[in-house]
Coordinates of C-alpha atoms in Angstrom, one line a residue:
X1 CA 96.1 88.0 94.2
X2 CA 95.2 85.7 96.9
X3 CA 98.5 86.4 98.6
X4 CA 97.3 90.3 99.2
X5 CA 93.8 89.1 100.8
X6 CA 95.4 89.1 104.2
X7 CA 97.4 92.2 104.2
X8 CA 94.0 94.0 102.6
X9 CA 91.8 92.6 105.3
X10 CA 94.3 94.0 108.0
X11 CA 93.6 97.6 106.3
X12 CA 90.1 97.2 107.8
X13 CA 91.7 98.5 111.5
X14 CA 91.8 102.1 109.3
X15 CA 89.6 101.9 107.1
X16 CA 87.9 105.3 108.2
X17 CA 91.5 107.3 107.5
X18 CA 92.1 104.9 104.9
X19 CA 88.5 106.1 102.6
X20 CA 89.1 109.7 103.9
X21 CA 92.1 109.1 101.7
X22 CA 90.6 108.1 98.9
X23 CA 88.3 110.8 99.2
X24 CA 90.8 113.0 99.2
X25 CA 92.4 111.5 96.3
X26 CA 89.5 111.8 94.5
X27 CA 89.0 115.5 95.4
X28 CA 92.5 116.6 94.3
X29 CA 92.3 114.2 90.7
X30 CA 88.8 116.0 90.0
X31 CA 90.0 119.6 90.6
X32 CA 93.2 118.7 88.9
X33 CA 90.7 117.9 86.2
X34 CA 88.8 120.7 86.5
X35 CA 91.8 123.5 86.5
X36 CA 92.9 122.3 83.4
X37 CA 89.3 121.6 81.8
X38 CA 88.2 124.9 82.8
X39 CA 91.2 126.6 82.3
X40 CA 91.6 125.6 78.9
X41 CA 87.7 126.3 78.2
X42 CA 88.5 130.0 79.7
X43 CA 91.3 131.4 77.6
X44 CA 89.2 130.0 74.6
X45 CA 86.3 131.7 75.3
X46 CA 88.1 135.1 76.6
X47 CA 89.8 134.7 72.9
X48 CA 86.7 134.3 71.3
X49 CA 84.9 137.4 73.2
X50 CA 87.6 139.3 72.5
X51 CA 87.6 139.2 69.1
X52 CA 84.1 139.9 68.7
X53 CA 83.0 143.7 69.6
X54 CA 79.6 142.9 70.4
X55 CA 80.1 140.5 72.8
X56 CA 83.2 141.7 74.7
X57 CA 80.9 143.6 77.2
X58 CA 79.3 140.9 78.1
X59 CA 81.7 138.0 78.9
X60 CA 82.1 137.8 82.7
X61 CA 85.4 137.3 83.3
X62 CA 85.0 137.2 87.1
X63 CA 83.4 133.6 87.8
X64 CA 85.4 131.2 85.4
X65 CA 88.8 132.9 87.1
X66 CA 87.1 132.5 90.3
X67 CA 86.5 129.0 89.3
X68 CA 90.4 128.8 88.2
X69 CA 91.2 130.1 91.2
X70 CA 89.1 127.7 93.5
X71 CA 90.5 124.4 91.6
X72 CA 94.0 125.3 91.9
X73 CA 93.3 126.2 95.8
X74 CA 91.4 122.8 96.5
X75 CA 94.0 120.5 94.3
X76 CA 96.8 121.9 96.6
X77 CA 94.9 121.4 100.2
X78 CA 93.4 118.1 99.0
X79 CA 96.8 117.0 97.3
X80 CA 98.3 118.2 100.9
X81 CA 95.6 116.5 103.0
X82 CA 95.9 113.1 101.0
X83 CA 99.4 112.7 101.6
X84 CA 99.0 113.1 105.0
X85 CA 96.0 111.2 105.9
X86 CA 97.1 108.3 103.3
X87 CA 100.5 108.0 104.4
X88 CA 99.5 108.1 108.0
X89 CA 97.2 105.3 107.9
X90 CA 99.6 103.5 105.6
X91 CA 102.4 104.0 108.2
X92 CA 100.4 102.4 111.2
X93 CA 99.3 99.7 109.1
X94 CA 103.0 98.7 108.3
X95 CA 103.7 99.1 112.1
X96 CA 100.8 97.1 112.9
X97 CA 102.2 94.3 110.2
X98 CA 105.6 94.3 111.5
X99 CA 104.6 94.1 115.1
X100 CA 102.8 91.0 113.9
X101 CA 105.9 89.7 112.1
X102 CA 107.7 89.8 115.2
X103 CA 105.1 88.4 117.2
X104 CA 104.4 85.1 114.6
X105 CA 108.3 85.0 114.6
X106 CA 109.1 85.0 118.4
X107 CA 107.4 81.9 119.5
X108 CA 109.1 79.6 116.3
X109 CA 111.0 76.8 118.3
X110 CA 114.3 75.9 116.7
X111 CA 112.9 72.9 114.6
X112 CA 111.2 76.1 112.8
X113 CA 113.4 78.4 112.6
X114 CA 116.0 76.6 111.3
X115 CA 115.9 77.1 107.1
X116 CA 115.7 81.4 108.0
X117 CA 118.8 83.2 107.4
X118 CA 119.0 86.7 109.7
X119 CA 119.4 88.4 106.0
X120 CA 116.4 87.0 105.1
X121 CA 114.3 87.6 108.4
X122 CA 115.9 91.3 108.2
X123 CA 114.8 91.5 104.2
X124 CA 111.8 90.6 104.6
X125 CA 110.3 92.7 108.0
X126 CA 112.3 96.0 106.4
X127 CA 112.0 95.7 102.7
X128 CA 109.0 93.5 102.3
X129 CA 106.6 94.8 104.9
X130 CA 107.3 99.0 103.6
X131 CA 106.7 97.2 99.8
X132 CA 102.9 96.7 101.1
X133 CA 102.5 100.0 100.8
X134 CA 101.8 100.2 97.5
X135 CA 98.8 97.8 97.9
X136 CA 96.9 101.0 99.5
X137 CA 99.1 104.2 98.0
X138 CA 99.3 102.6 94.6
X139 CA 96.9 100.2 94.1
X140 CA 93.8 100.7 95.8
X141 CA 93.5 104.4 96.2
X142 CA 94.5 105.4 92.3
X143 CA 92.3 102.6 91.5
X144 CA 89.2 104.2 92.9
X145 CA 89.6 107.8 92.3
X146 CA 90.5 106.8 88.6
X147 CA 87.1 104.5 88.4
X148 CA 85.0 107.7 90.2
X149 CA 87.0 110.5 87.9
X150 CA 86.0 108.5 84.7
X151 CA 82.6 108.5 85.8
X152 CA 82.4 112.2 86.8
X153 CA 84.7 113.4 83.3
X154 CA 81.4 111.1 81.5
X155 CA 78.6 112.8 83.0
X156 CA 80.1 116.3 82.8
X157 CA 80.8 115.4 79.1
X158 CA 76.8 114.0 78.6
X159 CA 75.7 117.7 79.6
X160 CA 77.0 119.0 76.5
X161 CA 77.1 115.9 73.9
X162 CA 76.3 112.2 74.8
X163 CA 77.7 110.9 72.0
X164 CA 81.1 112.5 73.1
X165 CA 80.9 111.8 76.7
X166 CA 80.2 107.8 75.6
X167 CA 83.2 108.0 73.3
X168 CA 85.9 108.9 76.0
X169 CA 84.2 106.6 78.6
X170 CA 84.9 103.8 76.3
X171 CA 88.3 105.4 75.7
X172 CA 89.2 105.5 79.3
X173 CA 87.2 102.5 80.4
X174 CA 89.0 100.4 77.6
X175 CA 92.6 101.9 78.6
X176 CA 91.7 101.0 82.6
X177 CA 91.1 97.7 81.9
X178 CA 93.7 96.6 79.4
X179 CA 97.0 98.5 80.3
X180 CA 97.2 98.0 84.0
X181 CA 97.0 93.9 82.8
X182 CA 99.7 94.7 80.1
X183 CA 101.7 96.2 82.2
X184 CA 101.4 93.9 84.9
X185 CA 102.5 91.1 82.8
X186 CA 105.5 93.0 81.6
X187 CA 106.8 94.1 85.0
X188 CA 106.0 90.4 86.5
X189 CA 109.5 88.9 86.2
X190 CA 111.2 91.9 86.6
X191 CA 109.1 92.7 89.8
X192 CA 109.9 89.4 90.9
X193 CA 113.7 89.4 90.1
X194 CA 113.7 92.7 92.5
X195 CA 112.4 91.1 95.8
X196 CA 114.9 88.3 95.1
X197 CA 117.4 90.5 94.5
X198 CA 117.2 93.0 97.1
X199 CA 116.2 89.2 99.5
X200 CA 120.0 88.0 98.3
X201 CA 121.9 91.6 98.6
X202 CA 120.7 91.5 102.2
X203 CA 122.1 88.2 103.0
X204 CA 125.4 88.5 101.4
X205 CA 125.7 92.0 102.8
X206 CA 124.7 90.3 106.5
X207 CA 126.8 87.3 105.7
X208 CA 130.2 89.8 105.1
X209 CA 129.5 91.7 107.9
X210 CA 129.1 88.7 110.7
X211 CA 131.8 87.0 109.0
X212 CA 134.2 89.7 108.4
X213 CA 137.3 88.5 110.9
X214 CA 136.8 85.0 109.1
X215 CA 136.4 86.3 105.3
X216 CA 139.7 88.2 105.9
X217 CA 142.0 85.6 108.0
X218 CA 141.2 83.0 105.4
X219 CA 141.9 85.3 102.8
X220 CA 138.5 84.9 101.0
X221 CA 136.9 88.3 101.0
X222 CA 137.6 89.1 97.4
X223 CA 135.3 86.0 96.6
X224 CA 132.6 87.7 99.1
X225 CA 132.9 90.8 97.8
X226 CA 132.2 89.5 94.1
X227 CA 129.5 87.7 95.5
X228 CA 127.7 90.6 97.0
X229 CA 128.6 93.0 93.5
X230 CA 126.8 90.2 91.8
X231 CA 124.1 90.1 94.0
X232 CA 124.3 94.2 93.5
X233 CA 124.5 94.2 89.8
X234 CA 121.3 91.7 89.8
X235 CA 119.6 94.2 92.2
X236 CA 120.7 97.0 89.3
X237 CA 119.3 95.1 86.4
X238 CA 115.8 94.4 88.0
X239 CA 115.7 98.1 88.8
X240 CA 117.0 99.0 84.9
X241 CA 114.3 96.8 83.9
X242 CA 111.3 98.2 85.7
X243 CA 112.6 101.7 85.3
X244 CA 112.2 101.0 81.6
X245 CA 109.2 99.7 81.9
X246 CA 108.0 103.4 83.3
X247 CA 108.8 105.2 80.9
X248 CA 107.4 102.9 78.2
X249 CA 104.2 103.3 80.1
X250 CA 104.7 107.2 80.5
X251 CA 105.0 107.5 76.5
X252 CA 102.3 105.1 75.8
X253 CA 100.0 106.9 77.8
X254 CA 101.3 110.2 76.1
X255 CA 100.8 109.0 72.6
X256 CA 97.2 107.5 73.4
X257 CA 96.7 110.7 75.1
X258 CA 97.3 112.2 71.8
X259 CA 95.7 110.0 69.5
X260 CA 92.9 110.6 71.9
X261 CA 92.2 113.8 71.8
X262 CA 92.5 113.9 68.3
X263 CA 89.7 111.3 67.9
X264 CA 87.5 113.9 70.0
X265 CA 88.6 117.0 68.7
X266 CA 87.5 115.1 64.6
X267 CA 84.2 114.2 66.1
X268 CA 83.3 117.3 67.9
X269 CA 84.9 119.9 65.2
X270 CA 81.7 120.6 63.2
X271 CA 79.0 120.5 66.1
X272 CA 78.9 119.8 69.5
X273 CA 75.4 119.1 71.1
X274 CA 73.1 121.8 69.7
X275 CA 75.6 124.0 69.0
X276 CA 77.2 124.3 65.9
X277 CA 79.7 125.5 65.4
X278 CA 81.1 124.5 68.8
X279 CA 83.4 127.2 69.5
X280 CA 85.1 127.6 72.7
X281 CA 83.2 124.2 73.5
X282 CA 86.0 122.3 71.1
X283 CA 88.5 123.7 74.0
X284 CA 87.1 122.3 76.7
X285 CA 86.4 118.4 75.1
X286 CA 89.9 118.7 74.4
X287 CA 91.1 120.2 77.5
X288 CA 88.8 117.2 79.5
X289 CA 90.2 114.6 77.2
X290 CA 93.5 115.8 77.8
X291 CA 93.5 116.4 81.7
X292 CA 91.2 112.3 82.1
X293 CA 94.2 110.7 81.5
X294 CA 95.0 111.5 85.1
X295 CA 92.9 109.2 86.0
X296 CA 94.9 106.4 84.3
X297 CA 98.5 107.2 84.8
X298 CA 99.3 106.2 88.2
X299 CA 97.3 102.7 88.1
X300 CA 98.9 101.8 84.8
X301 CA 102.2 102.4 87.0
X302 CA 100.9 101.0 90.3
X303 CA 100.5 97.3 88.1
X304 CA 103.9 96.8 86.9
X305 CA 105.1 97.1 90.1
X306 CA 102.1 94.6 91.7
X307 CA 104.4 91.1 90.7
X308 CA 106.8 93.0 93.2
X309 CA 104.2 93.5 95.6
X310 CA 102.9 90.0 95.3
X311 CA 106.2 88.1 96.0
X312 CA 106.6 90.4 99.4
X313 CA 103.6 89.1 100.6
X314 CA 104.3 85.3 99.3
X315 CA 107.5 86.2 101.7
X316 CA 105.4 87.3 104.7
X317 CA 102.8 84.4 104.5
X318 CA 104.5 81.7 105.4
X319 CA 105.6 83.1 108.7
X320 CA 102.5 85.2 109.6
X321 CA 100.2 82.3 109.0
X322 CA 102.5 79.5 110.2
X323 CA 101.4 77.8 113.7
X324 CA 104.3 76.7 115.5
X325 CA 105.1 73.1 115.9
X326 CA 105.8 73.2 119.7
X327 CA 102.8 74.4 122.0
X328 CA 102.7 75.0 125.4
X329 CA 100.1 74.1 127.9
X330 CA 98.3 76.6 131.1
X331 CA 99.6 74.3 134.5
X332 CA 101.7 76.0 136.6
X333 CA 105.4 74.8 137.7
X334 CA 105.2 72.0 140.6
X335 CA 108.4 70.8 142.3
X336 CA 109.0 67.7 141.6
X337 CA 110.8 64.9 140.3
X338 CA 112.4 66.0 136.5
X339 CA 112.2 62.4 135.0
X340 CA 112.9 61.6 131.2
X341 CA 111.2 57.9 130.1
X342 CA 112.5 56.7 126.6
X343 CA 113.7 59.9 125.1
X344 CA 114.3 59.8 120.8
X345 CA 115.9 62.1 119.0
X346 CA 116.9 63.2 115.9
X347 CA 117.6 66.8 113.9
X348 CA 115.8 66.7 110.5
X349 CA 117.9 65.3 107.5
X350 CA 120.3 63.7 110.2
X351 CA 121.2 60.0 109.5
X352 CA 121.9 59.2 113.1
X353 CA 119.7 59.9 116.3
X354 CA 120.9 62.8 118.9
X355 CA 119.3 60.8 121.5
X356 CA 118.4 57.2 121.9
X357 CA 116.1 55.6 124.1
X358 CA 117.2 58.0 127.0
X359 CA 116.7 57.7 130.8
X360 CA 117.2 60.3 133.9
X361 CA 115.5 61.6 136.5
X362 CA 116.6 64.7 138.7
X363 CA 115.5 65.3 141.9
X364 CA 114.5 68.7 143.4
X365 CA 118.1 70.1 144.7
X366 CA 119.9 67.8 143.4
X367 CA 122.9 68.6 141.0
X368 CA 124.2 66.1 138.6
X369 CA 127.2 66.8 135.6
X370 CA 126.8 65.1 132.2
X371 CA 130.1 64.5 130.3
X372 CA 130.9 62.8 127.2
X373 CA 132.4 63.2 124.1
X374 CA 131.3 65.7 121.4
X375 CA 127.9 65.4 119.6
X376 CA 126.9 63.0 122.2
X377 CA 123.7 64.6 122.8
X378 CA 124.5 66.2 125.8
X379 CA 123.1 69.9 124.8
X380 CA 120.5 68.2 122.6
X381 CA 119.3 66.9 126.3
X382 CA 118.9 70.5 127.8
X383 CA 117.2 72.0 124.4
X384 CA 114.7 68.9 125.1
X385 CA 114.3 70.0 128.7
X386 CA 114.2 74.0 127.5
X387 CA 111.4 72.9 125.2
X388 CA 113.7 74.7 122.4
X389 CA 113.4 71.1 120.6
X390 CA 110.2 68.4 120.7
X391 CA 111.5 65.0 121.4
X392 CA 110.1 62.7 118.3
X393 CA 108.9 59.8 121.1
X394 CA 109.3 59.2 124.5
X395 CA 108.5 61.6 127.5
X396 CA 109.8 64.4 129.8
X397 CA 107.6 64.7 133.1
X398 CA 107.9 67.1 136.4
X399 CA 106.4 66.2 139.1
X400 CA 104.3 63.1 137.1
X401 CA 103.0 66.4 134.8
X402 CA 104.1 66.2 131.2
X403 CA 106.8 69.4 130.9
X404 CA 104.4 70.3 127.6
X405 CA 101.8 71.0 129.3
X406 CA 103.2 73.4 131.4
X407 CA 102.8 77.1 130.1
X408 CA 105.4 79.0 128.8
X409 CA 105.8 81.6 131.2
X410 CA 106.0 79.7 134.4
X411 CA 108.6 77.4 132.3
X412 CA 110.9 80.5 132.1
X413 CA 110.7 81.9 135.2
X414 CA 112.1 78.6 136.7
X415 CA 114.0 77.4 134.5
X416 CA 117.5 79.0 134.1
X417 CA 119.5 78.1 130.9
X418 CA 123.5 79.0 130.1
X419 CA 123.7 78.0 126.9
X420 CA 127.0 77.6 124.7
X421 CA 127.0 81.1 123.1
X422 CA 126.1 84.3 125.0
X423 CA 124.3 87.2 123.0
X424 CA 125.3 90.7 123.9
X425 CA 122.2 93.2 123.1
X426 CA 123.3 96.6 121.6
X427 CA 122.2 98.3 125.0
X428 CA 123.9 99.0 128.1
X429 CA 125.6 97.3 131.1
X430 CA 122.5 97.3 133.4
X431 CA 120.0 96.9 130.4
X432 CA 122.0 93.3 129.0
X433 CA 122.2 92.0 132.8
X434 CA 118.4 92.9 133.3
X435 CA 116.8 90.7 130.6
X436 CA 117.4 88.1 133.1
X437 CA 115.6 90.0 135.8
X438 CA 113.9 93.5 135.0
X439 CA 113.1 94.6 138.3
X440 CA 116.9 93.9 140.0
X441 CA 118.5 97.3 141.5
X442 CA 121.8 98.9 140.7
X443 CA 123.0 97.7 143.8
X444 CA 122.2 94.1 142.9
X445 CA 123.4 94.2 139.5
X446 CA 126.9 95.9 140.8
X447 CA 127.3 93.0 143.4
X448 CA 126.9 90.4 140.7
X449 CA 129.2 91.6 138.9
X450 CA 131.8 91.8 141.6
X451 CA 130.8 88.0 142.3
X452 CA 131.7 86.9 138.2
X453 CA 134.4 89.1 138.6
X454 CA 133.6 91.9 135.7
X455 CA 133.5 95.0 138.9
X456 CA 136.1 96.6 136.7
X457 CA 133.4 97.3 133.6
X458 CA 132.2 99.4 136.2
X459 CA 135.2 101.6 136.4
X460 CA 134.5 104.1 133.4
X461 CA 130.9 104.8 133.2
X462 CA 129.2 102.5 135.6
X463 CA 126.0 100.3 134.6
X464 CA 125.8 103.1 131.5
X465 CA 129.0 101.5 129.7
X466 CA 127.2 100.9 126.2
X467 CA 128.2 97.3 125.2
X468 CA 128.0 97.8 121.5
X469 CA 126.6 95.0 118.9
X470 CA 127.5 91.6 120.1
X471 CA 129.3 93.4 123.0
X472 CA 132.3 94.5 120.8
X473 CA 133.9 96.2 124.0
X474 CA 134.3 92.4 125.7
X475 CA 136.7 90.0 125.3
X476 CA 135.3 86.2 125.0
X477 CA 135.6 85.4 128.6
X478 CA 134.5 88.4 129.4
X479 CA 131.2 88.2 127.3
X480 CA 130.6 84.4 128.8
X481 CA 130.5 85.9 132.2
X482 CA 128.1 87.8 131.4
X483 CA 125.8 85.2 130.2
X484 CA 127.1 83.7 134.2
X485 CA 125.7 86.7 135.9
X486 CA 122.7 86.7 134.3
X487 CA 122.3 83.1 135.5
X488 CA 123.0 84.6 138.8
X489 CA 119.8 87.2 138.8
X490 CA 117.6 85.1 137.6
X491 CA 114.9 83.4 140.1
X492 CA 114.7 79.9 138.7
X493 CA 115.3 76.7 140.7
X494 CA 116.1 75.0 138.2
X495 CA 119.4 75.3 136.6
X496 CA 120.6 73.8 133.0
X497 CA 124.4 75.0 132.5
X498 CA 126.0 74.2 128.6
X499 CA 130.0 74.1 128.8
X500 CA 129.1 77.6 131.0
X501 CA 132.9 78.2 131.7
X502 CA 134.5 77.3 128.4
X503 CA 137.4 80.1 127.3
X504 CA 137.6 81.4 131.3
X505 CA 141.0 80.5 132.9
X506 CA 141.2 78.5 135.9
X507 CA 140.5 80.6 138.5
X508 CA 137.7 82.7 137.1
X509 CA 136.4 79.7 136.2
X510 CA 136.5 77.8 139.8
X511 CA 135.0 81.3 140.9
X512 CA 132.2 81.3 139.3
X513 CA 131.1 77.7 139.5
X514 CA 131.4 77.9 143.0
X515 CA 128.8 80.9 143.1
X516 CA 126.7 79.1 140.8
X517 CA 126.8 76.0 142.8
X518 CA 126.4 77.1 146.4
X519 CA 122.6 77.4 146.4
X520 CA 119.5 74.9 147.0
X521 CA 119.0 75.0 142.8
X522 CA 118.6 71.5 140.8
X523 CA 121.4 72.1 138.5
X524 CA 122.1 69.6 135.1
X525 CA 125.8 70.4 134.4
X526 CA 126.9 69.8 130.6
X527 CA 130.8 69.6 130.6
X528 CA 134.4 68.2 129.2
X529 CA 136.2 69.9 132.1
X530 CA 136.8 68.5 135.6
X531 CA 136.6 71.9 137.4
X532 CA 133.0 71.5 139.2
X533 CA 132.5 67.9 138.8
X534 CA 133.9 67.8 143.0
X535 CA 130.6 68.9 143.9
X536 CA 128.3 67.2 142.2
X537 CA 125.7 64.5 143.5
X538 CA 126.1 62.6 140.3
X539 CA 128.6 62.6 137.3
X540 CA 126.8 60.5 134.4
X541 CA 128.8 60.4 131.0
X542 CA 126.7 59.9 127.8
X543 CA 127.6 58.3 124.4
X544 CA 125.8 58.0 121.2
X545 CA 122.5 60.0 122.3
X546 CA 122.5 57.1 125.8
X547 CA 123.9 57.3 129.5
X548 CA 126.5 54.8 130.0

């Protein structure tokens, strides 16, 4: 239960809608309680005038119908009102917790974000932040009003017979404490087997989609496709399970019911209170008996589904609460020298070192291309330099200030990466160039595109041409000049460039190197191509994590 703490202390930004809710749960449960009580206790005592020619005069029939009346009015605007205010509250609080999600997510380096798949990131902000709803809806508010519903069905009881009243509150007391735990314990594994379910459906459902050209080329899509009906079938089974598990509860609750209000109707058959013998009395114990297992119904439900509950939150934890392992400092960006004393490297579980006992410096303007052979360490060099990765000794300085010290933000707006892979956002033209620079004009963005040469994008529907997921519309090249354009808007000084033209034919490619490379920017150029290399101030080459 420890696991919920957290997500229950975050309820405290609404806790005022959050009790009006219970309050209103309370209301409707005790008019709910009421109709039926009072109801019940009404046709019993209209019966019992009836048959009785004395008395038939003097029954009012007017206040216990207004009283009918005035329940079954207040349980539909409380029942109304409750669902509103509850599920409004709840709704902000799951926006609030996936805002966080995002926000504990965004500043992981890639040491930490390495062991998350996308179908498990996806899983668990969708599916495991809307399963903490039923910490407030099912848990916590059924919880109360049952507790304050039991009290009020006990004292409404006492007016009329103690002895009665103290019978069903140890009925309902007794059933509150011991079938939410039973049925907790029964729905545990099941709950459990339905977050990891639902976790692996998600990833083998990502996993075929992102790999689809793959899956089918190399013929292995059938095998996918069983995978993910496993994954399905699992999914099926949890929810066969738990499903059962309801209606076990819904006829236990119905047969204690029953047993129940037999016990009350024995024990109040002969005299009730004072009065003996009870008459229409008897009605309305067993009417109350009957309508107080309101009160229990929806906890005894809300428990076998807590395990579920539980293993969301063991899912969120880890990345709400986890500090990253890379932290920036508050100094500005000084030009300077970019030096790198006695850099070490390696990936965890790697057996050899990315980067051994490494040496450069770079001065300010200067432009120097690193080549070697693959998995040299050349891009592990500029994820050092990007602070994506935390070098395990040694140091990377500008300007005699330690790069980690150096905050975040002015890091990123001089710093200008092209790394291997381009993303495409599912936006527009304009909006995918503009991450790089959000206040550039149309007029800019339209003259750096003619400059990568991608002007013809512009010959349909402008900056407004709707890229698609992973820019669908693009062909490779295409899609890499992209990423080259937006190296183009952006302000930095400092330029890191990974294999930047790779899959762009050989004029394109001397094109846009020549536009990246007529300006005053440092520039550290990762490549295994000559085109470029002409204009450089220094060509090192690197082998086995060292410059040769």
């Amino acid at each position: 239960m420890s696991d919920l703490w957290p997500f229950i202390r975050l309820f405290a930004r609404h806790k005022w809608p959050m009790l009006f809710g219970v309050l209103l749960a309370i209301i409707t449960l005790i008019a709910s309680i009421g109709l039926l009580t009072l109801s019940g206790w009404f046709l019993a005592a209209s019966a019992s005038a009836g048959l009785v020619i004395a008395t038939r005069g003097q029954f009012n029939y007017l206040y216990p119908s207004a009283g009918v009346r005035g329940f079954s009015l207040l349980r539909t605007v409380a029942r109304w009102a409750e669902r509103v205010v509850s599920h409004d509250a709840t709704f902000r609080i799951l926006t609030l917790l996936r805002g966080r999600f995002f926000e504990a997510l965004l500043p992981l380096p890639a040491k930490d974000r390495q062991s998350l798949r996308s179908g498990d990131l996806l899983n668990r902000m969708v599916s495991d932040v809307d399963t903490l709803d039923h910490i407030y809806l099912r848990l916590i508010s059924p919880l109360i009003a049952a507790v304050v519903a039991i009290a009020g069905c006990v004292l409404f009881l006492s007016w009329f017979d103690i002895e009665l009243a103290l019978v069903l509150g140890a009925v309902l007391v007794g059933l509150l404490l011991t079938l939410p735990m039973l049925f907790y314990k029964l729905g545990k594994r099941p709950g459990e087997k339905l977050g990891d379910a639902t976790q692996s459906l998600r990833q083998d459902l990502n996993d075929t989609l992102s790999a689809h050209t793959e899956l089918s080329v190399y013929g292995a899509m059938d095998e996918q496709r069983h995978k993910v009906a496993e994954s399905e079938q699992q999914l099926l089974d949890a929810q066969k399970r738990l499903n059962g598990l309801t209606a076990l509860s819904q006829f236990l609750l119905q047969l204690l019911n029953g047993w129940t209000l037999v016990l009350m109707l024995y024990l109040g058959a002969d005299q009730i209170g004072a009065l003996a013998p009870p008459g229409p009395l008897l009605a309305l114990v067993g009417f109350l008996t009957l309508a107080s297992f309101e009160a229990i119904i929806p906890v005894a439900g809300a428990f076998q589904h807590l395990s579920h509950t539980l293993s969301a939150a063991r899912r969120l934890n880890p990345i709400l609460n986890h500090a990253p392992t890379q932290t920036f400092g508050d100094q500005p960006w000084t030009e300077g020298v970019l030096r790198m004393e006695a850099l070490n490297f390696s990936y965890p579980g790697a057996i050899n070192p990315a980067l051994s006992d490494c040496q450069l410096e770079l001065h300010p303007g200067e432009k120097i291309a690193i080549v070697g052979k693959t998995g040299c360490g050349k891009s592990t060099l500029l994820q050092l330099i990007s602070r994506e990765w935390q070098p395990n000794s040694g140091r990377i300085t500008l300007a005699d200030t330690p790069l980690n010290t150096i905050s975040e933000a002015s890091l990123r707006a001089n710093l200008c990466v092209i790394e291997q892979k381009v993303h495409i956002f599912n936006a527009t033209l304009a909006d995918n160039l503009r991450i790089a620079a959000t206040g550039a004009s149309e007029a800019e963005l339209v003259t750096v595109l003619s400059r990568v040469g991608l002007d013809h994008l512009l010959e349909t529907k402008g900056l407004s041409l709707w890229l698609g997921d992973g820019g669908r519309p693009l062909s490779g090249g295409e899609a890499r000049r992209i990423g080259l354009a937006r190296a183009l808007l952006h302000p930095g000084k400092w330029l890191l460039m990974d294999e930047p033209t790779e899959g762009l034919d050989n004029d394109t490619e001397q094109k846009v190197l020549d536009e990246l490379l007529d300006s005053d920017r440092s520039v550290i150029y990762v490549t295994h191509k000559q085109a470029g290399l002409e204009r450089m101030d220094r060509v090192l080459t690197m082998h086995q994590g060292q410059f040769g």
